[in-house]
mmCIF file of N, CA and C in Angstrom:
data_model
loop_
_atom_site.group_PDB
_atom_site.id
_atom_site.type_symbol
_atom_site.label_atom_id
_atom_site.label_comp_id
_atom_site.label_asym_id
_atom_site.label_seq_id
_atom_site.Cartn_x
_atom_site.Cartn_y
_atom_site.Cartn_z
ATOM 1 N N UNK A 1 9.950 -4.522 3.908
ATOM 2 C CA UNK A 1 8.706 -4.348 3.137
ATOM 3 C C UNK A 1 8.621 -2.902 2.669
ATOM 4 N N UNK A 2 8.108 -2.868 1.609
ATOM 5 C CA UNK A 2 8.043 -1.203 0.654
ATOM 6 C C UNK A 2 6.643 -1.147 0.286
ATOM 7 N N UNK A 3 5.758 -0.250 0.902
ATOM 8 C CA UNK A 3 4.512 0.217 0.346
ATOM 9 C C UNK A 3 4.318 1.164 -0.534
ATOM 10 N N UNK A 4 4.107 1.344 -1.566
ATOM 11 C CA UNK A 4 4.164 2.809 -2.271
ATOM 12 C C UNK A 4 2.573 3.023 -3.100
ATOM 13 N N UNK A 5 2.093 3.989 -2.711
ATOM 14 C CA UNK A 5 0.625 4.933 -2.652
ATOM 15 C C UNK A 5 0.890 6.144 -3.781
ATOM 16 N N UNK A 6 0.583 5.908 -5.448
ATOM 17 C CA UNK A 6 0.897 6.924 -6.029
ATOM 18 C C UNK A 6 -0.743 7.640 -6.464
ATOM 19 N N UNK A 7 -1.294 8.538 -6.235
ATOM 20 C CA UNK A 7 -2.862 8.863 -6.702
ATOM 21 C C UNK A 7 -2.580 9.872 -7.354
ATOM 22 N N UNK A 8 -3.212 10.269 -8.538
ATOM 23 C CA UNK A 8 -3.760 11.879 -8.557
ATOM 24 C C UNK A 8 -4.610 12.704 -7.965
ATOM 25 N N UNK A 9 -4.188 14.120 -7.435
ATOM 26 C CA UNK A 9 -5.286 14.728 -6.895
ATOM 27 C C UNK A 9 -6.388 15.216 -7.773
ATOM 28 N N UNK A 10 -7.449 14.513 -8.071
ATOM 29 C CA UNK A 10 -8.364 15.219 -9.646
ATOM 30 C C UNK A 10 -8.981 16.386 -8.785
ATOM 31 N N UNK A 11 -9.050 16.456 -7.172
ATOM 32 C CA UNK A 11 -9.954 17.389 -6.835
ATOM 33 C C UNK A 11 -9.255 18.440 -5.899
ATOM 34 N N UNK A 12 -8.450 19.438 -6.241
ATOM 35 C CA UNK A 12 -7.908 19.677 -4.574
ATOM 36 C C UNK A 12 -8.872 20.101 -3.639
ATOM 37 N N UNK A 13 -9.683 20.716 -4.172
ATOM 38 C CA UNK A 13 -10.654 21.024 -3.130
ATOM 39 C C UNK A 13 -11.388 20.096 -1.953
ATOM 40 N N UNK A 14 -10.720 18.290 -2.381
ATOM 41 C CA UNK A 14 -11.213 17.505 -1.356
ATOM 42 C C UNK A 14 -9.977 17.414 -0.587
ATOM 43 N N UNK A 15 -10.229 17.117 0.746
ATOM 44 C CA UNK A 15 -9.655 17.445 1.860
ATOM 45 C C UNK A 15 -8.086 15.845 1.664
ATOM 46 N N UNK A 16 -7.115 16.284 1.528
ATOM 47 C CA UNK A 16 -5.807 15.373 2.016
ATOM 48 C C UNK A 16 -6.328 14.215 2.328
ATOM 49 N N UNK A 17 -6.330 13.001 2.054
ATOM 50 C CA UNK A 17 -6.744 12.418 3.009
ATOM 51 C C UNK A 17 -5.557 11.199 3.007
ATOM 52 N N UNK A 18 -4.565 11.270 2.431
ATOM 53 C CA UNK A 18 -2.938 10.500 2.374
ATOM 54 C C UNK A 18 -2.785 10.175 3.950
ATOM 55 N N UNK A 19 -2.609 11.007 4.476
ATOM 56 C CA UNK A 19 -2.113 10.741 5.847
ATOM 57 C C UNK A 19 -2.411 10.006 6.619
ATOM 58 N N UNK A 20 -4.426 10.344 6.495
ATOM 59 C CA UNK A 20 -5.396 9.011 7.391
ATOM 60 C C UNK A 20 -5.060 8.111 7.077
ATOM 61 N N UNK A 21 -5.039 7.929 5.467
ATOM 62 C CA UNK A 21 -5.056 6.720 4.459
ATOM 63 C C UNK A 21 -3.560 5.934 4.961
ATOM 64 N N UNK A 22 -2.516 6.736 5.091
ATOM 65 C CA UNK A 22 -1.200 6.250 5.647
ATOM 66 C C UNK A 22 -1.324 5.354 6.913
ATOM 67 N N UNK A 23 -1.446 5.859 7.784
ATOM 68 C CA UNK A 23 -1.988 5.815 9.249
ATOM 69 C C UNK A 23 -2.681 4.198 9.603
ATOM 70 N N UNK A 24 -3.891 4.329 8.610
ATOM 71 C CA UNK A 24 -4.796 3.194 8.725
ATOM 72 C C UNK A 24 -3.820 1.838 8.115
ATOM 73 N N UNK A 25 -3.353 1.863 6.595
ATOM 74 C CA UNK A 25 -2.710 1.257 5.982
ATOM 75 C C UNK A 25 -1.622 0.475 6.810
ATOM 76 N N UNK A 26 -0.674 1.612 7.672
ATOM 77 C CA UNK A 26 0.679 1.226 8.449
ATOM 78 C C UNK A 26 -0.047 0.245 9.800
ATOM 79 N N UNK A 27 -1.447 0.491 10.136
ATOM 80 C CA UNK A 27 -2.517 0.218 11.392
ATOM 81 C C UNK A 27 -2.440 -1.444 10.707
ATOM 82 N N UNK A 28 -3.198 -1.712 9.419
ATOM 83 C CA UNK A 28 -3.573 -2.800 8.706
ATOM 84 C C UNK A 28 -1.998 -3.640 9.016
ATOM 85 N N UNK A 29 -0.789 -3.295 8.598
ATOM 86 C CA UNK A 29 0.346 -3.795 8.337
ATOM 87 C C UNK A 29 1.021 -4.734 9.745
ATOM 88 N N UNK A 30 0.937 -3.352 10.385
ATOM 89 C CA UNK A 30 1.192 -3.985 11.994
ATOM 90 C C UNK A 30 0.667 -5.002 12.607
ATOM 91 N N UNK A 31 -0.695 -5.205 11.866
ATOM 92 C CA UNK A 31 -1.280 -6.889 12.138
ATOM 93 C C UNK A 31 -0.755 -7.373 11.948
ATOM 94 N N UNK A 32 -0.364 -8.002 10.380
ATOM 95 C CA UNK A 32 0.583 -8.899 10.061
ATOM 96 C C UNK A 32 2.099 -9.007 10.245
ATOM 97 N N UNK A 33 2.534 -7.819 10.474
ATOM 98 C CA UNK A 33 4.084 -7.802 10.595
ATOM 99 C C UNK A 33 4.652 -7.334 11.834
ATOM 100 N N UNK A 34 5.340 -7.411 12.880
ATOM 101 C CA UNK A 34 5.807 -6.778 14.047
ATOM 102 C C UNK A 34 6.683 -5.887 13.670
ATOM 103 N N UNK A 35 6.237 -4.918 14.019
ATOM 104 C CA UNK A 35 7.370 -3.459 13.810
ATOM 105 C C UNK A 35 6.644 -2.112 14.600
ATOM 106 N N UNK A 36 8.029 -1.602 14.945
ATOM 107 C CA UNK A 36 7.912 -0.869 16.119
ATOM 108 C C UNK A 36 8.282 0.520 14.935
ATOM 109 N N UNK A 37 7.635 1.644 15.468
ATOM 110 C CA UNK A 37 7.902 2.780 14.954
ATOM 111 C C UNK A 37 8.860 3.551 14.018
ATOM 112 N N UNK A 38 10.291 2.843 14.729
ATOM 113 C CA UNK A 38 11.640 3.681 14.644
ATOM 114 C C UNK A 38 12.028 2.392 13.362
ATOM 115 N N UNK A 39 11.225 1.790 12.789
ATOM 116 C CA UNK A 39 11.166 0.718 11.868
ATOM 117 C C UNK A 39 10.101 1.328 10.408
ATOM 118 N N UNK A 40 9.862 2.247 10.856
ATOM 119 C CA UNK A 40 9.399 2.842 9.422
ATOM 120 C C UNK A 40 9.415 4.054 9.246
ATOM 121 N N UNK A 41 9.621 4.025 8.016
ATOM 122 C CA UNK A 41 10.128 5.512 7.075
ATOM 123 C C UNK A 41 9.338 5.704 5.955
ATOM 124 N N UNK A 42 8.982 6.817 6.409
ATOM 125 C CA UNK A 42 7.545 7.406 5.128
ATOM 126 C C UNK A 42 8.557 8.432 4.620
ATOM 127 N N UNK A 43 8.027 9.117 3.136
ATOM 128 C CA UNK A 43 8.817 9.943 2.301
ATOM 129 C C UNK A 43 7.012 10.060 1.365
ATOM 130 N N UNK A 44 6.943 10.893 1.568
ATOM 131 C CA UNK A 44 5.742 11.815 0.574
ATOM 132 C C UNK A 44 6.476 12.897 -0.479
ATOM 133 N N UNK A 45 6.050 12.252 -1.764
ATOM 134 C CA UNK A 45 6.316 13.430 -2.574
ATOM 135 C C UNK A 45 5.052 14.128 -3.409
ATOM 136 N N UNK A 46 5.323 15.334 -3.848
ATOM 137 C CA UNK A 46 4.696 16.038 -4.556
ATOM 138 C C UNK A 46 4.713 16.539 -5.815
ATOM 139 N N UNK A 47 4.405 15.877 -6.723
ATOM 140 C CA UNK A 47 4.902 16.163 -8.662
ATOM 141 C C UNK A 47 3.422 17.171 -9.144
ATOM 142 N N UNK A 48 3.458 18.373 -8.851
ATOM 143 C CA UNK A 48 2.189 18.425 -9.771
ATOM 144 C C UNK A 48 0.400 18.016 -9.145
ATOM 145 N N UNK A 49 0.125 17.458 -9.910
ATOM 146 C CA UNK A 49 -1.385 16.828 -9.129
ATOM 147 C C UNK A 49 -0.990 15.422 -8.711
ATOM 148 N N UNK A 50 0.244 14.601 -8.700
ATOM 149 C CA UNK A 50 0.526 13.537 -8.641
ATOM 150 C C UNK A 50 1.168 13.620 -6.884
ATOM 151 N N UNK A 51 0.547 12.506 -6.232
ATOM 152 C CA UNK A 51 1.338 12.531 -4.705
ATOM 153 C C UNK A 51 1.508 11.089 -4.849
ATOM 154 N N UNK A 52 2.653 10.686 -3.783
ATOM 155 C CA UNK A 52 3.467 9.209 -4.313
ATOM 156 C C UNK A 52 4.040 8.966 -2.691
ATOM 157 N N UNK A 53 3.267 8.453 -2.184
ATOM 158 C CA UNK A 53 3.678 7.839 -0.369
ATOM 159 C C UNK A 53 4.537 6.748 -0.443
ATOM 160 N N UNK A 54 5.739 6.879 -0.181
ATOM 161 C CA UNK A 54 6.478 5.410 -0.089
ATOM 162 C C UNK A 54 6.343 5.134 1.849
ATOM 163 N N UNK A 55 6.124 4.181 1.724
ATOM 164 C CA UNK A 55 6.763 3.684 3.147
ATOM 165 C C UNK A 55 7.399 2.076 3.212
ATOM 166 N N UNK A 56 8.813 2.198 3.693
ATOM 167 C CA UNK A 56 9.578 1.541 4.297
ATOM 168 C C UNK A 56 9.658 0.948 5.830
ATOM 169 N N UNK A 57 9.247 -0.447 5.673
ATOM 170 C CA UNK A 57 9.470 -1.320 6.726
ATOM 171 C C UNK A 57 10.397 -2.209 6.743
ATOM 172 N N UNK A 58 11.352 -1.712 7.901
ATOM 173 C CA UNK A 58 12.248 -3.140 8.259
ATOM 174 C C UNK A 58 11.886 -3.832 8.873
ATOM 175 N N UNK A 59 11.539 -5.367 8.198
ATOM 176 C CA UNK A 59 11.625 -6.518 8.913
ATOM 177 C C UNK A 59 12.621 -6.762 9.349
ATOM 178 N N UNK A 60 11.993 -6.886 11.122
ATOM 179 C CA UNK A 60 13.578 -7.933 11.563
ATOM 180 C C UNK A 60 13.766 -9.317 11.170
ATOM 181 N N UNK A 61 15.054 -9.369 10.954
ATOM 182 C CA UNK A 61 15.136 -10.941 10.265
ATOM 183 C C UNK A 61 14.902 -11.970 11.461
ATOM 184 N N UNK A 62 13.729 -12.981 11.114
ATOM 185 C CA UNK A 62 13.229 -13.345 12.653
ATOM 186 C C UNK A 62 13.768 -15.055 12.870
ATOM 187 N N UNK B 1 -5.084 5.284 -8.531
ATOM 188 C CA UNK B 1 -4.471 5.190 -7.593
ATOM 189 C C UNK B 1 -3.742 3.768 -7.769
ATOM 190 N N UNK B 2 -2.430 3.984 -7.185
ATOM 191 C CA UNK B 2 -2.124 2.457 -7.889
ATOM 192 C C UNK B 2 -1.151 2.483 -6.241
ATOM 193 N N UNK B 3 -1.422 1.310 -5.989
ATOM 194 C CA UNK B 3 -0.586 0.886 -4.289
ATOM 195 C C UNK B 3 0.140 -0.270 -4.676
ATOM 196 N N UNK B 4 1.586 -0.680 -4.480
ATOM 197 C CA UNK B 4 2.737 -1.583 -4.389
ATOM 198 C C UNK B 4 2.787 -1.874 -2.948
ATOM 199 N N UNK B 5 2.990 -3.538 -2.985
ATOM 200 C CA UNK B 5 3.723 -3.862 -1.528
ATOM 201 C C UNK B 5 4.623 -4.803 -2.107
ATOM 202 N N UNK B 6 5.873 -4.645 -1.576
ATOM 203 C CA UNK B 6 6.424 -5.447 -2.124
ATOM 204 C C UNK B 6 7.236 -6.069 -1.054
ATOM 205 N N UNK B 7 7.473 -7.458 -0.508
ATOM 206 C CA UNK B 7 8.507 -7.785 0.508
ATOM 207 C C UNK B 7 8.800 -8.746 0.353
ATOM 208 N N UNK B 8 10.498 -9.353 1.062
ATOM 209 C CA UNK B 8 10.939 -10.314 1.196
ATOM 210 C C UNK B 8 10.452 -11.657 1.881
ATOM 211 N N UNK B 9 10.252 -12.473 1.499
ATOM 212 C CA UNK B 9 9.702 -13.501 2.100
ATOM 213 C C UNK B 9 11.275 -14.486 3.070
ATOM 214 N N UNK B 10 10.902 -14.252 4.681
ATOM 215 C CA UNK B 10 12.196 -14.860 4.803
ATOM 216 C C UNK B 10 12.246 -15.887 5.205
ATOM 217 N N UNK B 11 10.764 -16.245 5.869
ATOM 218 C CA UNK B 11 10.393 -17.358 6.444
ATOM 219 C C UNK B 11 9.369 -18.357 5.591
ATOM 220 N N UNK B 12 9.789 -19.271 4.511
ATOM 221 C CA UNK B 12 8.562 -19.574 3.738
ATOM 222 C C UNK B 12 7.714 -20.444 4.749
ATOM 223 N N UNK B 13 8.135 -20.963 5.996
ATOM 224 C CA UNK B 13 7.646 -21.806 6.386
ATOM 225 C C UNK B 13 6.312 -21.061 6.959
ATOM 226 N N UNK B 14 6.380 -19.359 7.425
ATOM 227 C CA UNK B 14 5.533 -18.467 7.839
ATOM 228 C C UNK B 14 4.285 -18.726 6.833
ATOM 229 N N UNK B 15 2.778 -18.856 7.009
ATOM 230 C CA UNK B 15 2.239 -18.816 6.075
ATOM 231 C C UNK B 15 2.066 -17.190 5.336
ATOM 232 N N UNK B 16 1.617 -17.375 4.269
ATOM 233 C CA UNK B 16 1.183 -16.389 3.578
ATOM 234 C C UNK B 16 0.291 -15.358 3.383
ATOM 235 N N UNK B 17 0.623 -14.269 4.028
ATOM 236 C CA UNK B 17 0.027 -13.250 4.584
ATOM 237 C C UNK B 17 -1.168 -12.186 3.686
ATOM 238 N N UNK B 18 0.418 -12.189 2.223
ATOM 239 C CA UNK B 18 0.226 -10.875 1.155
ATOM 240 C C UNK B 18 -1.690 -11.151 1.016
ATOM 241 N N UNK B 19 -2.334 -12.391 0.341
ATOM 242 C CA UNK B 19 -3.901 -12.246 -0.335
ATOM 243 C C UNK B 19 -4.900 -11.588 1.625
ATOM 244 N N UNK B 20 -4.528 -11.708 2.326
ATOM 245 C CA UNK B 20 -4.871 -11.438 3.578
ATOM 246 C C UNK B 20 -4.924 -10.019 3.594
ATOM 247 N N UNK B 21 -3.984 -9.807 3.669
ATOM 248 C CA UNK B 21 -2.778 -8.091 3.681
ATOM 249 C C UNK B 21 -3.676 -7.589 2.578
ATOM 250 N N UNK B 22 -3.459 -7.673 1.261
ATOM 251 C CA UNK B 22 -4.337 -7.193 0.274
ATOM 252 C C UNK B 22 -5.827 -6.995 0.601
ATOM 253 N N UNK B 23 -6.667 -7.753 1.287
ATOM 254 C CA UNK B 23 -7.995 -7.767 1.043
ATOM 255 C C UNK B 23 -7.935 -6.698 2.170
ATOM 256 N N UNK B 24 -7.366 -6.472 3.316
ATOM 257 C CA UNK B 24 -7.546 -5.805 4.244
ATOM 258 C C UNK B 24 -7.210 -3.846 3.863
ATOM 259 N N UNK B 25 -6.471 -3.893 2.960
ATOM 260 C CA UNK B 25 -5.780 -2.862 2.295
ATOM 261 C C UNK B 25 -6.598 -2.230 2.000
ATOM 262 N N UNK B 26 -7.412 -3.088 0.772
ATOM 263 C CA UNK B 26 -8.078 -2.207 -0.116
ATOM 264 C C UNK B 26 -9.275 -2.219 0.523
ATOM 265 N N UNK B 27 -9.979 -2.680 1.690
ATOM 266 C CA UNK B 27 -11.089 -2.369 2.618
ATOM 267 C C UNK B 27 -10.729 -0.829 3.176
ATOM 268 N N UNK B 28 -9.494 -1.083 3.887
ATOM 269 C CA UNK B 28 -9.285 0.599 3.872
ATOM 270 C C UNK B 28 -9.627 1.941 2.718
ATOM 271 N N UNK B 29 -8.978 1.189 1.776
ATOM 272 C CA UNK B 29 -8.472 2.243 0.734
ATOM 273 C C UNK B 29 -10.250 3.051 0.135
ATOM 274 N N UNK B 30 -11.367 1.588 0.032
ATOM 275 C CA UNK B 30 -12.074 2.115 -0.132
ATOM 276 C C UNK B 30 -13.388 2.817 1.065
ATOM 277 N N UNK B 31 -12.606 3.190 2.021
ATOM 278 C CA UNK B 31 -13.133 4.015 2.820
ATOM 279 C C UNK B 31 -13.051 5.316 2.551
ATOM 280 N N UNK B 32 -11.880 5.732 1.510
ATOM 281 C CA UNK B 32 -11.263 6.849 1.461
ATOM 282 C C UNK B 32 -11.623 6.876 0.006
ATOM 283 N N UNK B 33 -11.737 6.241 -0.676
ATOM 284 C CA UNK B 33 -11.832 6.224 -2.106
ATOM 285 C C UNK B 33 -13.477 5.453 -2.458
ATOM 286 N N UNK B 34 -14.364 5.944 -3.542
ATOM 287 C CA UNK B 34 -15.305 5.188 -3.861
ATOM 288 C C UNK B 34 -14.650 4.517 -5.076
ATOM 289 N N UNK B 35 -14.958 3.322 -4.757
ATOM 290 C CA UNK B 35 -14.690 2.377 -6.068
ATOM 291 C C UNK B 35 -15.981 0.918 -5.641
ATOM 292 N N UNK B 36 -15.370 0.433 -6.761
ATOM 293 C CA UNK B 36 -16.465 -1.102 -6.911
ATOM 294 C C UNK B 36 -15.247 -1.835 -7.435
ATOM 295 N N UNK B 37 -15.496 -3.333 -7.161
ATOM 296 C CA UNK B 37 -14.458 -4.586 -7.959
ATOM 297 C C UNK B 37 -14.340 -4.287 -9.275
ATOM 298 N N UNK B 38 -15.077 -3.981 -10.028
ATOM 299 C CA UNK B 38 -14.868 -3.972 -11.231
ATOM 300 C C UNK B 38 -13.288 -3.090 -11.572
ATOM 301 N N UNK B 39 -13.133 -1.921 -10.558
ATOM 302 C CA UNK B 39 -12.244 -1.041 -11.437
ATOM 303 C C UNK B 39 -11.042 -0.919 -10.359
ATOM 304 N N UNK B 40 -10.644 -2.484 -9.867
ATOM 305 C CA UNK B 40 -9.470 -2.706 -9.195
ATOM 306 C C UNK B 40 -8.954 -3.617 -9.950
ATOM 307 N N UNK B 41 -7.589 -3.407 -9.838
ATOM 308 C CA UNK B 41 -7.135 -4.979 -11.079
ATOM 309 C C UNK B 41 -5.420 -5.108 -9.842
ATOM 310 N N UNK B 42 -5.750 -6.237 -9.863
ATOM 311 C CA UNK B 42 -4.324 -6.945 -8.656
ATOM 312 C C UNK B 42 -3.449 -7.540 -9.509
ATOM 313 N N UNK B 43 -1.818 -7.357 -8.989
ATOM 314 C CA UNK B 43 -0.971 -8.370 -9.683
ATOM 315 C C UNK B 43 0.036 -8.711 -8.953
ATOM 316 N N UNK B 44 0.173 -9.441 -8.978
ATOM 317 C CA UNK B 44 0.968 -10.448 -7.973
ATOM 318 C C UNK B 44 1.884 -11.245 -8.750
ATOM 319 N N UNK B 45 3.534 -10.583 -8.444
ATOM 320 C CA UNK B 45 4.386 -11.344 -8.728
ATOM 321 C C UNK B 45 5.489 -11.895 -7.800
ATOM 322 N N UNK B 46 6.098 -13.142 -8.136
ATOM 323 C CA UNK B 46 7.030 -13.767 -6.819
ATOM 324 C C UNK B 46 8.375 -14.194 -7.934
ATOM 325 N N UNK B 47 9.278 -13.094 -7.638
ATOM 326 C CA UNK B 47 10.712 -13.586 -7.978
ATOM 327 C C UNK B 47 11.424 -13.603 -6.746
ATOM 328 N N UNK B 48 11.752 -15.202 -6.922
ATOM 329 C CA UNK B 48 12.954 -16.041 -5.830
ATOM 330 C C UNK B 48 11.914 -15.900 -4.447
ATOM 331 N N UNK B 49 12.673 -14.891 -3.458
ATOM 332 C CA UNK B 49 11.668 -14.280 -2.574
ATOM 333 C C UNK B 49 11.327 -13.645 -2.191
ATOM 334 N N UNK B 50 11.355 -12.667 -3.155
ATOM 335 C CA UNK B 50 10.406 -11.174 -3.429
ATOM 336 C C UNK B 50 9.312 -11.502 -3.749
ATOM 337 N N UNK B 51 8.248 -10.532 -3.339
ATOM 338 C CA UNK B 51 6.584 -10.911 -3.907
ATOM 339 C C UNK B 51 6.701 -9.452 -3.835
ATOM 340 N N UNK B 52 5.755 -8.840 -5.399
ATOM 341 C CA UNK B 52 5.261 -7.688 -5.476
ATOM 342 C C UNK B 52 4.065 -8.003 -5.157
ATOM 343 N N UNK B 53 3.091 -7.244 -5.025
ATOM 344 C CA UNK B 53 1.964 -7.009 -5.358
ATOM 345 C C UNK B 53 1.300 -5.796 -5.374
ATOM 346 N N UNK B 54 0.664 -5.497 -6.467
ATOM 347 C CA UNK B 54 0.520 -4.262 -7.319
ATOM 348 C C UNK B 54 -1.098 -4.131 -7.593
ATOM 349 N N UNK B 55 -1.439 -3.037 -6.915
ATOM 350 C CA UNK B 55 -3.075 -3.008 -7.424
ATOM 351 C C UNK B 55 -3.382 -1.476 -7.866
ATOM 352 N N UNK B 56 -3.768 -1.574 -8.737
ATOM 353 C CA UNK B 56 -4.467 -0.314 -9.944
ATOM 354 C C UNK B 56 -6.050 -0.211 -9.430
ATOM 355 N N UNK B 57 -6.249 1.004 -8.824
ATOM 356 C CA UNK B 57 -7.536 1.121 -8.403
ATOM 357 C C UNK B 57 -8.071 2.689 -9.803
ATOM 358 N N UNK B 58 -8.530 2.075 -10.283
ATOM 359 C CA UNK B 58 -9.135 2.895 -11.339
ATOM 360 C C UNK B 58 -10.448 4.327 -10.256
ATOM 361 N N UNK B 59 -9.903 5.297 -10.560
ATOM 362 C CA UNK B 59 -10.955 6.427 -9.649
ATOM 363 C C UNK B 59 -12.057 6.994 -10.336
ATOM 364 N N UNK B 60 -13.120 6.974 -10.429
ATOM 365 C CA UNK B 60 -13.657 7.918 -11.401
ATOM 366 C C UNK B 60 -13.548 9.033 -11.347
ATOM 367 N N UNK B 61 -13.362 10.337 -12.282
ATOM 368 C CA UNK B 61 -13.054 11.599 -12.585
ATOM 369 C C UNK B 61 -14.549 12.216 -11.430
ATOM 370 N N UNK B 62 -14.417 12.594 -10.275
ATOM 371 C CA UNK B 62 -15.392 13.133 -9.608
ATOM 372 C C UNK B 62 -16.051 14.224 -10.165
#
């Protein structure tokens, strides 16, 4: 499974909030899907005012 | 803000998670984000047994 989170920052002055937003999202996922930690791979990039969260889940083939 | 999930479906016999997964998503998302229905738009595509699903959360310029 591939999640990808692309926003603009219109404000920097509001506080990051990708990470919580990550966190909760990967929280939501783990309901539905079984996966253990060493099963996902986040990669955050930074273009400008543009931030772009991929995260990678391996499903085990069940 | 625009969020992709996209995954393999390996078990069709598993029911169908993604409209579940989605509603739970964007309950998060708008914890972190103010929005209303109006300025989310979902798309949902299934080639073979891939399913994207793609939602455009329109932000207003704060």
């Amino acid at each position: 499974m591939r999640l990808i989170i692309a926003h603009e920052r219109t404000d920097p002055a509001r506080s990051d909030y990708l990470p919580a937003l990550q966190r909760e999202l990967l929280a939501v996922i783990s309901k539905y899907v079984n996966v253990t930690n060493e099963e996902i791979k986040v990669h955050l990039e930074r273009q400008e005012n543009i931030e772009v969260l991929e995260v990678k889940i391996e499903i085990p083939q069940s």
